CSV table of C-alpha atoms and ligand atoms in Angstrom, one decimal:
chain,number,residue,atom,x,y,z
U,1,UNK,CA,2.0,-9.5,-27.1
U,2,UNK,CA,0.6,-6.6,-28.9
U,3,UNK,CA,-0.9,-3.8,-26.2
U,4,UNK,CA,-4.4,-3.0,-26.3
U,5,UNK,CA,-5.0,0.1,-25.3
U,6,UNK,CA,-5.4,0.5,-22.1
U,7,UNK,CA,-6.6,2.9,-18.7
U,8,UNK,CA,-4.5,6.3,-19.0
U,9,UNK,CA,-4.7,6.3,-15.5
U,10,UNK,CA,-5.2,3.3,-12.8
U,11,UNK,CA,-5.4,3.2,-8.7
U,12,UNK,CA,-3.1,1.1,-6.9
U,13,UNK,CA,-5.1,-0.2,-4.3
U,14,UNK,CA,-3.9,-2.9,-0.9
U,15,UNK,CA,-6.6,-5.5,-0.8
U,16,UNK,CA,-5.4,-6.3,2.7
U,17,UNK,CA,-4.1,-5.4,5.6
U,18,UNK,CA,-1.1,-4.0,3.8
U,19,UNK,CA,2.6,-5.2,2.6
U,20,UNK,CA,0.9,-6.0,-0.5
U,21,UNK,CA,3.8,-5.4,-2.6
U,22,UNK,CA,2.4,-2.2,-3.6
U,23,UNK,CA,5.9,-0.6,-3.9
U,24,UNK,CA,7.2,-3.2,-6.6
U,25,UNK,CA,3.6,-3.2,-8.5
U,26,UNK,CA,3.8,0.7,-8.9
U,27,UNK,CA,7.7,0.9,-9.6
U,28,UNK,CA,6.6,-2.2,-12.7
U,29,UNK,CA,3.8,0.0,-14.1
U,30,UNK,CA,5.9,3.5,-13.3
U,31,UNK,CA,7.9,2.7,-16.6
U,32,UNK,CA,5.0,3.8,-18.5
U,33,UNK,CA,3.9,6.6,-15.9
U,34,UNK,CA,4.2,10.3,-16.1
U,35,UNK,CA,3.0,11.1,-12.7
U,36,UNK,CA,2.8,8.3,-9.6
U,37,UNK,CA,1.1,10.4,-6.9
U,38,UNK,CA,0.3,9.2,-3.1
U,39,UNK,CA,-3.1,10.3,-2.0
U,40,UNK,CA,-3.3,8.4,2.1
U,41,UNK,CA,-1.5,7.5,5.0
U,42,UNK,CA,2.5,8.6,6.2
U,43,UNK,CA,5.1,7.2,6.8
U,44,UNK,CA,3.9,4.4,8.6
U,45,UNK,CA,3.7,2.7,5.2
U,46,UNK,CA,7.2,0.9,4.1
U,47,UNK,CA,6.9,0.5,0.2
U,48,UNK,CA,10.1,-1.9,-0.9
U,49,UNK,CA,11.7,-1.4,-4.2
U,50,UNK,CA,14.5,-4.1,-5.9
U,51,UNK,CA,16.1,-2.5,-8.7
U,52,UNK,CA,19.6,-4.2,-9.5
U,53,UNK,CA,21.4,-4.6,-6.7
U,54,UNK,CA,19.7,-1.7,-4.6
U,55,UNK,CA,17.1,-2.8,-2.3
U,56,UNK,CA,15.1,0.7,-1.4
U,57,UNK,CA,12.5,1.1,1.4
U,58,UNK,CA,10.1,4.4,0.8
U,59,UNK,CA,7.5,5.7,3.4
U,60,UNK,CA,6.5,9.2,2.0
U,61,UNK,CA,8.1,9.4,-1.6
U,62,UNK,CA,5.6,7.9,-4.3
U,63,UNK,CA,7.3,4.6,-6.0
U,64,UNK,CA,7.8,6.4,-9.1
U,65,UNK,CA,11.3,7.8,-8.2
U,66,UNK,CA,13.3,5.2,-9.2
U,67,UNK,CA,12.2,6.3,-12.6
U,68,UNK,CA,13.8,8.9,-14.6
U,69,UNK,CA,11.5,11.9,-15.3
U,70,UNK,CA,8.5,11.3,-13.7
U,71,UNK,CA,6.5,13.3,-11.2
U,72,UNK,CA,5.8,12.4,-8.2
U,73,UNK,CA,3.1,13.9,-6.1
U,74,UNK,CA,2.9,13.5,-2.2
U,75,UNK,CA,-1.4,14.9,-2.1
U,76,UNK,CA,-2.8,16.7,0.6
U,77,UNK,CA,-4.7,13.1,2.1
U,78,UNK,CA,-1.1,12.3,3.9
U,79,UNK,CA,0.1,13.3,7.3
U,80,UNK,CA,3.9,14.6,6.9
U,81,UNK,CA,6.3,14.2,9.4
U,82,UNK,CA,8.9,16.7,7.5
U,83,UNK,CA,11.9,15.4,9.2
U,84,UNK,CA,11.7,12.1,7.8
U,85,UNK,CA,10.7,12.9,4.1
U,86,UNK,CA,14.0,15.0,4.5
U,87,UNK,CA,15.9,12.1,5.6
U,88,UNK,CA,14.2,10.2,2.7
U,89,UNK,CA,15.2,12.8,0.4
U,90,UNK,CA,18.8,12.7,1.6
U,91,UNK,CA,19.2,8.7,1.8
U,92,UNK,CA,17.6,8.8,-2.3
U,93,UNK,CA,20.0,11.4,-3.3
U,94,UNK,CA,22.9,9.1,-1.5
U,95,UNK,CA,21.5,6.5,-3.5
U,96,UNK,CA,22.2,8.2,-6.6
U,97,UNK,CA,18.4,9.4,-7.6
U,98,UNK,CA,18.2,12.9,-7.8
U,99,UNK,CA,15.3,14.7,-6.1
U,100,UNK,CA,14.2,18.2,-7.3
U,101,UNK,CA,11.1,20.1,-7.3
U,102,UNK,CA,11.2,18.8,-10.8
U,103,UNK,CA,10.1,15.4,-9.6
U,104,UNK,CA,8.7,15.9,-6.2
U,105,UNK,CA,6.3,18.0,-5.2
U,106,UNK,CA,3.9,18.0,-1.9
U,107,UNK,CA,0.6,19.1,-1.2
U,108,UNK,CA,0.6,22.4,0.7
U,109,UNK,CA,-3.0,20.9,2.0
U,110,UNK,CA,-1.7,18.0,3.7
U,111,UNK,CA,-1.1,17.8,7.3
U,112,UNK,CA,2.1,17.5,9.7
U,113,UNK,CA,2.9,15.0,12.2
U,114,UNK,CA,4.6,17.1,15.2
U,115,UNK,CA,7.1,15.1,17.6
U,116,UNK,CA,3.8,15.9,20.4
U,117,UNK,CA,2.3,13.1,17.6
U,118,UNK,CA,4.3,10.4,18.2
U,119,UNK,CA,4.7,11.1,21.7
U,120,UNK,CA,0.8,10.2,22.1
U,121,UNK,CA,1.2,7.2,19.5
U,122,UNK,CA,3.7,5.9,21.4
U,123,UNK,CA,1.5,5.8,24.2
U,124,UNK,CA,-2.0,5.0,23.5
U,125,UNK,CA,-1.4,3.1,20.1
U,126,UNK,CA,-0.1,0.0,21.8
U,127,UNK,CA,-3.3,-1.1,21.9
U,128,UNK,CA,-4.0,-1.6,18.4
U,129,UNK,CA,0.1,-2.2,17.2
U,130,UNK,CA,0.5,0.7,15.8
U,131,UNK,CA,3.8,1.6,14.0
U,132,UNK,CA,4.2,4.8,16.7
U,133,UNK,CA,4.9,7.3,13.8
U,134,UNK,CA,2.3,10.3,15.3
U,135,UNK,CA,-0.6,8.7,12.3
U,136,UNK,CA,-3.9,8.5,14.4
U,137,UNK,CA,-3.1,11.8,16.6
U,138,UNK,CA,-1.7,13.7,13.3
U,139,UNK,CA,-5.4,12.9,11.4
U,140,UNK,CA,-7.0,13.0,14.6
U,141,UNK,CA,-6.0,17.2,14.8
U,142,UNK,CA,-7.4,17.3,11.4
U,143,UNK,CA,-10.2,16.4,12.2
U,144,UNK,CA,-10.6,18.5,15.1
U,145,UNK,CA,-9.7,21.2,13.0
U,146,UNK,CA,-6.6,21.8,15.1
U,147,UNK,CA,-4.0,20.5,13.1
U,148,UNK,CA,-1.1,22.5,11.2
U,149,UNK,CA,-1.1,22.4,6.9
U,150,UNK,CA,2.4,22.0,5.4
U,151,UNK,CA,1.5,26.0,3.9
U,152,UNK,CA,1.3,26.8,7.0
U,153,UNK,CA,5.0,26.0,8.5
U,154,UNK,CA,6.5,26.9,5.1
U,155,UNK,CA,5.1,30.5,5.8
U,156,UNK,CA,7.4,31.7,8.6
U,157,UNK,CA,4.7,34.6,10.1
U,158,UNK,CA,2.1,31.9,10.4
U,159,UNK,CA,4.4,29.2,11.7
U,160,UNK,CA,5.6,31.6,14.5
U,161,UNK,CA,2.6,32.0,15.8
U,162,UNK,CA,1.1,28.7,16.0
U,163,UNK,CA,4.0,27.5,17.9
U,164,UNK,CA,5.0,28.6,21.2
U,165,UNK,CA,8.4,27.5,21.7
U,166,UNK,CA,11.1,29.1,20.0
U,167,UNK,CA,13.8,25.9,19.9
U,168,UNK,CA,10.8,23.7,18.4
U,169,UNK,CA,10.2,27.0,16.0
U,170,UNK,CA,13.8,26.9,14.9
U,171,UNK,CA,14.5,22.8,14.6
U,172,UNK,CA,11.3,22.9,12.3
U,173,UNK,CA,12.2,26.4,10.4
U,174,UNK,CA,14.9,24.4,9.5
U,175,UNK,CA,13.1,21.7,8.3
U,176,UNK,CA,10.4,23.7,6.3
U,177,UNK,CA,12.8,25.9,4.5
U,178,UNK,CA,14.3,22.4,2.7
U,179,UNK,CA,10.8,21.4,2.2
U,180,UNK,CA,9.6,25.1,0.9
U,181,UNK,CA,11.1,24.2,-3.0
U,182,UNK,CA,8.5,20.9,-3.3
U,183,UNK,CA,5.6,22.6,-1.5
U,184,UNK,CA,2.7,23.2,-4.4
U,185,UNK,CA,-0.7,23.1,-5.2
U,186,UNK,CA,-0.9,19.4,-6.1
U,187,UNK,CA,-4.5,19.0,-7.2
U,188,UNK,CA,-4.6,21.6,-9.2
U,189,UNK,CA,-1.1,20.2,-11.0
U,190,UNK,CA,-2.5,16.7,-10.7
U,191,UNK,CA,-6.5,17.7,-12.7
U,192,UNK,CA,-4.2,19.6,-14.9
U,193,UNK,CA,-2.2,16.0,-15.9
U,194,UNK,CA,-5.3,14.1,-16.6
U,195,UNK,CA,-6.7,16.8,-18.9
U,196,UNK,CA,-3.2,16.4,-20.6
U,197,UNK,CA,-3.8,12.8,-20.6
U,198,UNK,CA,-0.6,11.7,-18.5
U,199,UNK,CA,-0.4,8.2,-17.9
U,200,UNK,CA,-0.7,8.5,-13.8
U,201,UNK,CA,-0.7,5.8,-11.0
U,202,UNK,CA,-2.7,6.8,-8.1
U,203,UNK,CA,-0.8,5.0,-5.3
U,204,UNK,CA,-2.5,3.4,-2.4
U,205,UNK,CA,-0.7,2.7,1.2
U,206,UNK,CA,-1.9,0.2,3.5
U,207,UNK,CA,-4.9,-1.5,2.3
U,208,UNK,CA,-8.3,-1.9,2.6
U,209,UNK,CA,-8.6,-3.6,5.8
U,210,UNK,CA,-6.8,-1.0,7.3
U,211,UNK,CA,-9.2,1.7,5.9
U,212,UNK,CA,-10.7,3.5,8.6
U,213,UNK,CA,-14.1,3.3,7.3
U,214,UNK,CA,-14.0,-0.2,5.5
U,215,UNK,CA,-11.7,-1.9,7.4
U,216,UNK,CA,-11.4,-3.9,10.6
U,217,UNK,CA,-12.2,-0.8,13.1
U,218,UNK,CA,-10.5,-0.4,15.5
U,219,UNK,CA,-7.4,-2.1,14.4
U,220,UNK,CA,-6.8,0.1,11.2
U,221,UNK,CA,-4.8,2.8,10.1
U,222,UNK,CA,-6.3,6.6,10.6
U,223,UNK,CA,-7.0,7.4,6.6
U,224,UNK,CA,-9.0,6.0,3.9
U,225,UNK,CA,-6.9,3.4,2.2
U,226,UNK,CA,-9.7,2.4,-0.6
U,227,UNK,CA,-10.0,3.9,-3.4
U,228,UNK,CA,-12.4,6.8,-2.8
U,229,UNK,CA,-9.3,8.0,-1.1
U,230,UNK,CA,-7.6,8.8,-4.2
U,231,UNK,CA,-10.2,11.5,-4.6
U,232,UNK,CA,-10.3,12.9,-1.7
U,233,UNK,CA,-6.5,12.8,-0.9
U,234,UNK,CA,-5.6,14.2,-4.1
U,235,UNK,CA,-8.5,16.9,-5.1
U,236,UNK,CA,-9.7,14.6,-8.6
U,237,UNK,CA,-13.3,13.9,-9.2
U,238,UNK,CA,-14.2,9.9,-9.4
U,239,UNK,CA,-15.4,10.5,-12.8
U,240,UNK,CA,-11.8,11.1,-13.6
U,241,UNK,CA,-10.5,7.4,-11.9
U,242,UNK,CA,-10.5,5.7,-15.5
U,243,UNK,CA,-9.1,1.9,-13.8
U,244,UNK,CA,-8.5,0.2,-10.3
U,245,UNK,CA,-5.7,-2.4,-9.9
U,246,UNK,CA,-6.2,-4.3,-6.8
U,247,UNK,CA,-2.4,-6.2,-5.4
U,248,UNK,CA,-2.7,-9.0,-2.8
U,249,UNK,CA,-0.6,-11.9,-2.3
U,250,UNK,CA,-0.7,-15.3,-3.2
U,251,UNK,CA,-1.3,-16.1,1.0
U,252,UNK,CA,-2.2,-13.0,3.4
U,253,UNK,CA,0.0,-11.5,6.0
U,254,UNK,CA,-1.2,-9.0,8.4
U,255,UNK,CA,1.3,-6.9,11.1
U,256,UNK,CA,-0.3,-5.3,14.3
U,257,UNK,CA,-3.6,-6.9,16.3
U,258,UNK,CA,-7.1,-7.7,14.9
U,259,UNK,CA,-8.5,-10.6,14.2
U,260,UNK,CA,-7.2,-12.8,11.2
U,261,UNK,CA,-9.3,-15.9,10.4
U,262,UNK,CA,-7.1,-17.8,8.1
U,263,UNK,CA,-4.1,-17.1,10.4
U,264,UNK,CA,-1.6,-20.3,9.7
U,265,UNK,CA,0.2,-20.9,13.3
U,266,UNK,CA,2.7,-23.8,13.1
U,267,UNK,CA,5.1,-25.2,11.2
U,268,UNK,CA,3.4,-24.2,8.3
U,269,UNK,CA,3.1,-20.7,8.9
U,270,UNK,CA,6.9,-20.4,9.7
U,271,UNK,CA,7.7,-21.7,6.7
U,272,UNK,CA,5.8,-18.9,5.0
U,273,UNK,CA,6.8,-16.5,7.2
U,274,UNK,CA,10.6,-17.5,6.1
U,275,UNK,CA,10.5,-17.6,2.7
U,276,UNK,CA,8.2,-14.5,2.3
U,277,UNK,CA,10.6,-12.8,4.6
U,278,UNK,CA,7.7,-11.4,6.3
U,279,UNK,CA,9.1,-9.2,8.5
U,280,UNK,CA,7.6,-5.4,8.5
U,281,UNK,CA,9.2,-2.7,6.0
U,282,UNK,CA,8.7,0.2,8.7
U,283,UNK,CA,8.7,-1.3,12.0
U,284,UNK,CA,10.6,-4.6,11.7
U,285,UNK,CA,7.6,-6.3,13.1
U,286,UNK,CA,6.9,-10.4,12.1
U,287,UNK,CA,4.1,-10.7,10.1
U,288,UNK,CA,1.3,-13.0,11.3
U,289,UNK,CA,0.6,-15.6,7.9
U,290,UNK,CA,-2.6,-16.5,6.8
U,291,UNK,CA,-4.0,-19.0,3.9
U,292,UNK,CA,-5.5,-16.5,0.3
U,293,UNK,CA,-9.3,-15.5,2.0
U,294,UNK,CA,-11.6,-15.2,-0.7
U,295,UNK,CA,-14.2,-13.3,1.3
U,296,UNK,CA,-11.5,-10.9,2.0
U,297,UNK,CA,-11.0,-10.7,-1.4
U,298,UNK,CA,-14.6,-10.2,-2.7
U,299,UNK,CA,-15.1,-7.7,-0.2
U,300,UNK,CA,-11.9,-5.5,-1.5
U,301,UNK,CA,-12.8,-5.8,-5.1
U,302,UNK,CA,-16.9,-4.4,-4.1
U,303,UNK,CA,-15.5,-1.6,-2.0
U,304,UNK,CA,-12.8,-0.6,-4.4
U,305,UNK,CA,-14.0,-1.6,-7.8
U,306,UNK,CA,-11.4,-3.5,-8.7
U,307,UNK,CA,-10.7,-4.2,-12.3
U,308,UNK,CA,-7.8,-6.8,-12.3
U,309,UNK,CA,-5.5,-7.8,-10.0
U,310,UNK,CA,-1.8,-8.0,-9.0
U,311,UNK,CA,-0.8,-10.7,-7.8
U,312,UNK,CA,2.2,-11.2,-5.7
U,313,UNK,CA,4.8,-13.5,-4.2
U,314,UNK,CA,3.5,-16.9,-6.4
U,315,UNK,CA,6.7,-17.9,-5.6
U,316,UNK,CA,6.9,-18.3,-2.1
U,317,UNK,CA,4.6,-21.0,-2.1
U,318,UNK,CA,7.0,-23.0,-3.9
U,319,UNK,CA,7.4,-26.9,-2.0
U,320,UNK,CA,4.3,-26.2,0.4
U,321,UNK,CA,2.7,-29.4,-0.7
U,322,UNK,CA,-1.0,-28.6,0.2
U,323,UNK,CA,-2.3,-24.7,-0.8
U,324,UNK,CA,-5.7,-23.7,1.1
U,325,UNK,CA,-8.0,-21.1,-0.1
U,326,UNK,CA,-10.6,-19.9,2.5
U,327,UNK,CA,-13.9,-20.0,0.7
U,328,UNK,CA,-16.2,-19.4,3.4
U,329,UNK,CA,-16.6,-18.6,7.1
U,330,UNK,CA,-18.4,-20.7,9.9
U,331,UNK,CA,-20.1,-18.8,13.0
U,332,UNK,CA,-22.2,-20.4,15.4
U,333,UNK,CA,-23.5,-22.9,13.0
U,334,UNK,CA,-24.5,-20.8,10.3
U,335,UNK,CA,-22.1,-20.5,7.3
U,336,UNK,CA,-21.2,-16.7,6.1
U,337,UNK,CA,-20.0,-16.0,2.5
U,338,UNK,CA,-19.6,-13.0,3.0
U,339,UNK,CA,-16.6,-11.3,4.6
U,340,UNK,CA,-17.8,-8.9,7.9
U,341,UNK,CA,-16.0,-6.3,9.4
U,342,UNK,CA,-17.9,-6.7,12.8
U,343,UNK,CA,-14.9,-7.9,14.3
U,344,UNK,CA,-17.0,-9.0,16.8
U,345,UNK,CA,-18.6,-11.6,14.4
U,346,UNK,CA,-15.1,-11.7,12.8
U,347,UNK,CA,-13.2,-13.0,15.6
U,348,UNK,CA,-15.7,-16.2,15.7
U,349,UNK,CA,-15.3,-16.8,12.5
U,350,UNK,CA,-14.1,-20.4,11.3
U,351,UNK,CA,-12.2,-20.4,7.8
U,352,UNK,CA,-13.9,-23.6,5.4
U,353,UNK,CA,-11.2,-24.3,3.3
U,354,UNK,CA,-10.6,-25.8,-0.5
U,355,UNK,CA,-7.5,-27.8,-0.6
U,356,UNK,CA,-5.4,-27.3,-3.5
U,357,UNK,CA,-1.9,-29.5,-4.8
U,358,UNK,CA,1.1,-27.2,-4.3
U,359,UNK,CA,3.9,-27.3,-6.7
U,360,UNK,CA,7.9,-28.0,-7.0
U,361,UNK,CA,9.1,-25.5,-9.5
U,362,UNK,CA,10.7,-22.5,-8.7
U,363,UNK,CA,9.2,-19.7,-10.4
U,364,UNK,CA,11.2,-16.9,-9.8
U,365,UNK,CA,12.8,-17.2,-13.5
U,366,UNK,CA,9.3,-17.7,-15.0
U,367,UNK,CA,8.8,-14.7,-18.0
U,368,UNK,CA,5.3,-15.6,-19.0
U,369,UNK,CA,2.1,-16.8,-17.5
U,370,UNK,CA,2.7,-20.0,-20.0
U,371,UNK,CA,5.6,-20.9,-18.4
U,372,UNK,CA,4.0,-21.7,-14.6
U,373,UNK,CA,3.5,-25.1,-13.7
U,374,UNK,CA,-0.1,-26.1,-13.8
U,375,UNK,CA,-1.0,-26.3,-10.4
U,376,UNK,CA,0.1,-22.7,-9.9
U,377,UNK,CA,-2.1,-22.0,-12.9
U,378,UNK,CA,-4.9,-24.2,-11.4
U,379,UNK,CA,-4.3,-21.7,-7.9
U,380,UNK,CA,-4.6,-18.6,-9.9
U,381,UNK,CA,-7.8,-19.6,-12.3
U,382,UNK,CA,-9.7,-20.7,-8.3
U,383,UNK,CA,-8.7,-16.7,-6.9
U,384,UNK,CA,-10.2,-15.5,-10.5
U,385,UNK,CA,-13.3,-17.7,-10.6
U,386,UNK,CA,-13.8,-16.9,-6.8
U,387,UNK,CA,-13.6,-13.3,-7.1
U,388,UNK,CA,-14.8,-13.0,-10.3
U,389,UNK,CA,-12.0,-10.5,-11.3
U,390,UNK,CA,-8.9,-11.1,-13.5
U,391,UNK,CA,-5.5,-11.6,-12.5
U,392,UNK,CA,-3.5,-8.7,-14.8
U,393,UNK,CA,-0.3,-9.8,-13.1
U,394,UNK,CA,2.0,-12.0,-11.7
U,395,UNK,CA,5.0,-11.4,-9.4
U,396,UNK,CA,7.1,-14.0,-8.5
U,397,UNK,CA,10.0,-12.1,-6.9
U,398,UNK,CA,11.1,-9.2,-5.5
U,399,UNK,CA,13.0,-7.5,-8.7
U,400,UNK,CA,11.4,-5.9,-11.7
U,401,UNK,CA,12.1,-8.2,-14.2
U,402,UNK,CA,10.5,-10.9,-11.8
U,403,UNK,CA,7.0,-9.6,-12.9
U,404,UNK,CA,4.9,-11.4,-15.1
U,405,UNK,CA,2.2,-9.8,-17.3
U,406,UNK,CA,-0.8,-11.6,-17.9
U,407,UNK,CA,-3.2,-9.6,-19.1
U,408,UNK,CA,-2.0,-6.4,-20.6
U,409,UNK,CA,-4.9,-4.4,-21.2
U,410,UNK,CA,-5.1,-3.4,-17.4
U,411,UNK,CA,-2.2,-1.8,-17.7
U,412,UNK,CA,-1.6,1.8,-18.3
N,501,IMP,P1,-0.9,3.3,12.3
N,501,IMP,O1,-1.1,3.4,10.8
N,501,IMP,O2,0.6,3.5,12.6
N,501,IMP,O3,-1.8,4.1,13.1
N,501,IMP,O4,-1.2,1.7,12.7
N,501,IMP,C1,-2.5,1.2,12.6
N,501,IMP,C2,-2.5,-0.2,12.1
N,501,IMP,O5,-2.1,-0.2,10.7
N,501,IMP,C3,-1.4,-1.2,12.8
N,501,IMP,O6,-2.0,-2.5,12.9
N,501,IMP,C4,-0.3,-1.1,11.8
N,501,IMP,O7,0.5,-2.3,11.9
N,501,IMP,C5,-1.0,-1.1,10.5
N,501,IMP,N1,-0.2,-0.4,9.4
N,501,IMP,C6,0.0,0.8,9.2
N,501,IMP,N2,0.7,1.0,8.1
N,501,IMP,C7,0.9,-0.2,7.6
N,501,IMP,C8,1.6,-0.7,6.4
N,501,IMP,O8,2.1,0.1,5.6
N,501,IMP,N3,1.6,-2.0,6.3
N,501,IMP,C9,1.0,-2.9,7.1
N,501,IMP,N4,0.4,-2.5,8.2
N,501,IMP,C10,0.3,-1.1,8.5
């Protein structure tokens, strides 16, 4: 297929509640990329990369790293808990990908998660499931204005004197004198690479159901996970966003509480959960499974304007013999088609389903979009009509080569 040319630079955005398949989407398109750069969230996200035989779970370090030659830009819209992007660093380098301030480099804007963090996550963040990782209180100082920049604990005559107690200044001295090579002014490196025109992925965590403005308050993650957070977590203008990929999967999945209206509990549901190995990247959690919600996924291509979409794990729904699409919502008699974060209205919410024939085929060999059986291609033609948005592509397994590109002039 001859390329068209295409976005120079697109935003990877969740259109759930996460576990997306972000991770694989961005380490498809990074082959093209110059820079992959994370603008939200820490490392409560769990991006999972299959190259070869290597099976690679990332929380802080874009998806572009299992590239060669790229740049990849942690912005100041994160919360760092240094400790573990050293231990990420370390495990990558094991791992036989080489990490230097040649490919890494971190926002000296963003803001550190202290062990005082988690302690409080651990504590108060049951309520909502969080993953305990010190998210909510780390933005929660930032917004108070309280909280500690990473330019501030790489500068050792600040540092000492916003900490009090010396064996806590010297276990985190350590840790900020290994993280003082990446530490940079990463907006003005990243407005610099679009006036260069570099082919850049703007990399979303979580999704938007999780965004603290747009999502399912409470029971969402602390940052903005749509795609006005790529500007503000990474210092670009939105004139400057040229293309928004959405990625959802084929059925929904969502970890932690919240209401979840096309939740599948039963035999069904385990089936899903089995195959999809749905089982949380960072926390280990099982994922509740749900049926595709199409108000869900109107609602994340308004708020993000979404472009095309990636679509992901196609495959798992291989042998389920009857595929539902939720095309509308029931509350107390009146029917909603629209998608409501009032979780209050949320939680009464009926799904009304469309009943679709599933399919027999395995599709994890499938190259082109040709190639799918038709009732898959029947499933993927109701999500477009429904959302009124493209599908760019397909995946239909974990690995790279398992991708599917339908449409390539979404891509960068
Ligand atoms: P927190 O981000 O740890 O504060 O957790 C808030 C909510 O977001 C919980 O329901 C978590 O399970 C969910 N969450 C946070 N990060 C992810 C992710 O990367 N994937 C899926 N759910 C997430």
């Amino acid at each position: 297929m001859a390329k068209q040319s295409g976005p120079s630079n697109i935003a990877v955005i969740g259109m759930e509640w996460g576990d997306e398949g972000k991770g694989k989407i961005i380490d498809f398109l990074a082959e093209k990329a110059d820079v992959v750069a994370r603008f939200n969230g820490g490392n409560n996200a769990g991006h999972t990369i299959e190259v070869g035989d290597k099976k690679i779970v990332l929380h802080l370090v874009p998806s572009g790293v299992m590239h060669k030659d790229k740049l990849n830009v942690v912005g100041n819209g994160l919360v760092i808990d240094s400790k573990v992007l050293l231990q990420e660093i370390k495990f990558l380098e094991k791992n036989g990908i080489k990490i230097s301030p040649e490919n890494l480099v971190i926002s000296e804007n963003a803001h550190v998660i202290l062990p005082h963090h988690i302690e409080e996550d651990k504590k108060i963040g049951g309520a909502i499931g969080t993953t305990s990782r010190g998210i909510g209180p780390a933005y929660s100082d930032k917004a108070a204005r309280i909280g500690l920049k990473v330019y501030e604990v790489v500068d050792e005559n600040i540092f000492r004197k916003r900490v009090g107690s010396e064996e806590f200044y010297q276990e985190y001295k350590g840790y900020a004198d290994a993280l003082k090579p990446y530490v940079n002014d990463t907006s003005t490196i990243i407005n610099y690479a679009i006036e260069k025109s570099k082919k850049i992925l703007f990399e979303g965590a979580q999704g938007t159901l999780l965004d603290i403005d747009h999502g399912t308050y409470p029971f969402v993650t602390s940052s903005n996970t749509t795609a006005g957070g790529v500007c503000t977590g990474l210092g670009i203008s939105p004139k400057k966003v040229q293309s928004v990929m959405g990625v959802c999967k084929a059925y929904k999945t969502r970890v932690g509480m919240g209401p979840f209206p096309t939740e599948i509990t039963g035999a069904i549901g385990e089936k899903i959960q089995k195959i999809g190995k749905e089982f949380g990247a960072t926390t280990g959690r099982q994922r509740r499974v749900g049926w595709f919600d199409s108000l869900v996924g109107k609602y994340a291509v308004m708020i993000n304007g979404i472009d095309s979409i990636a679509l992901t794990k196609l495959d798992v729904f291989t042998t389920i013999d009857k595929l539902k699409i939720c095309v509308a919502y029931k509350h107390k008699g009146n029917i909603l088609k629209n998608f409501t974060t009032n979780i209050k209205v949320l939680q009464d919410c009926q799904p009304v389903y469309e009943e679709m024939d599933g399919w027999w085929d395995d599709l994890t060999k499938i190259k082109n979009y040709e190639q799918l059986p038709n009732n898959a291609k029947k499933y993927l033609r109701r999500i477009e009509e429904l959302l009124k948005v493209p599908i760019s592509i397909i995946s239909v397994g974990p690995k790279r080569e398992q991708t599917i590109v339908a449409r390539n002039e979404f891509l960068i």
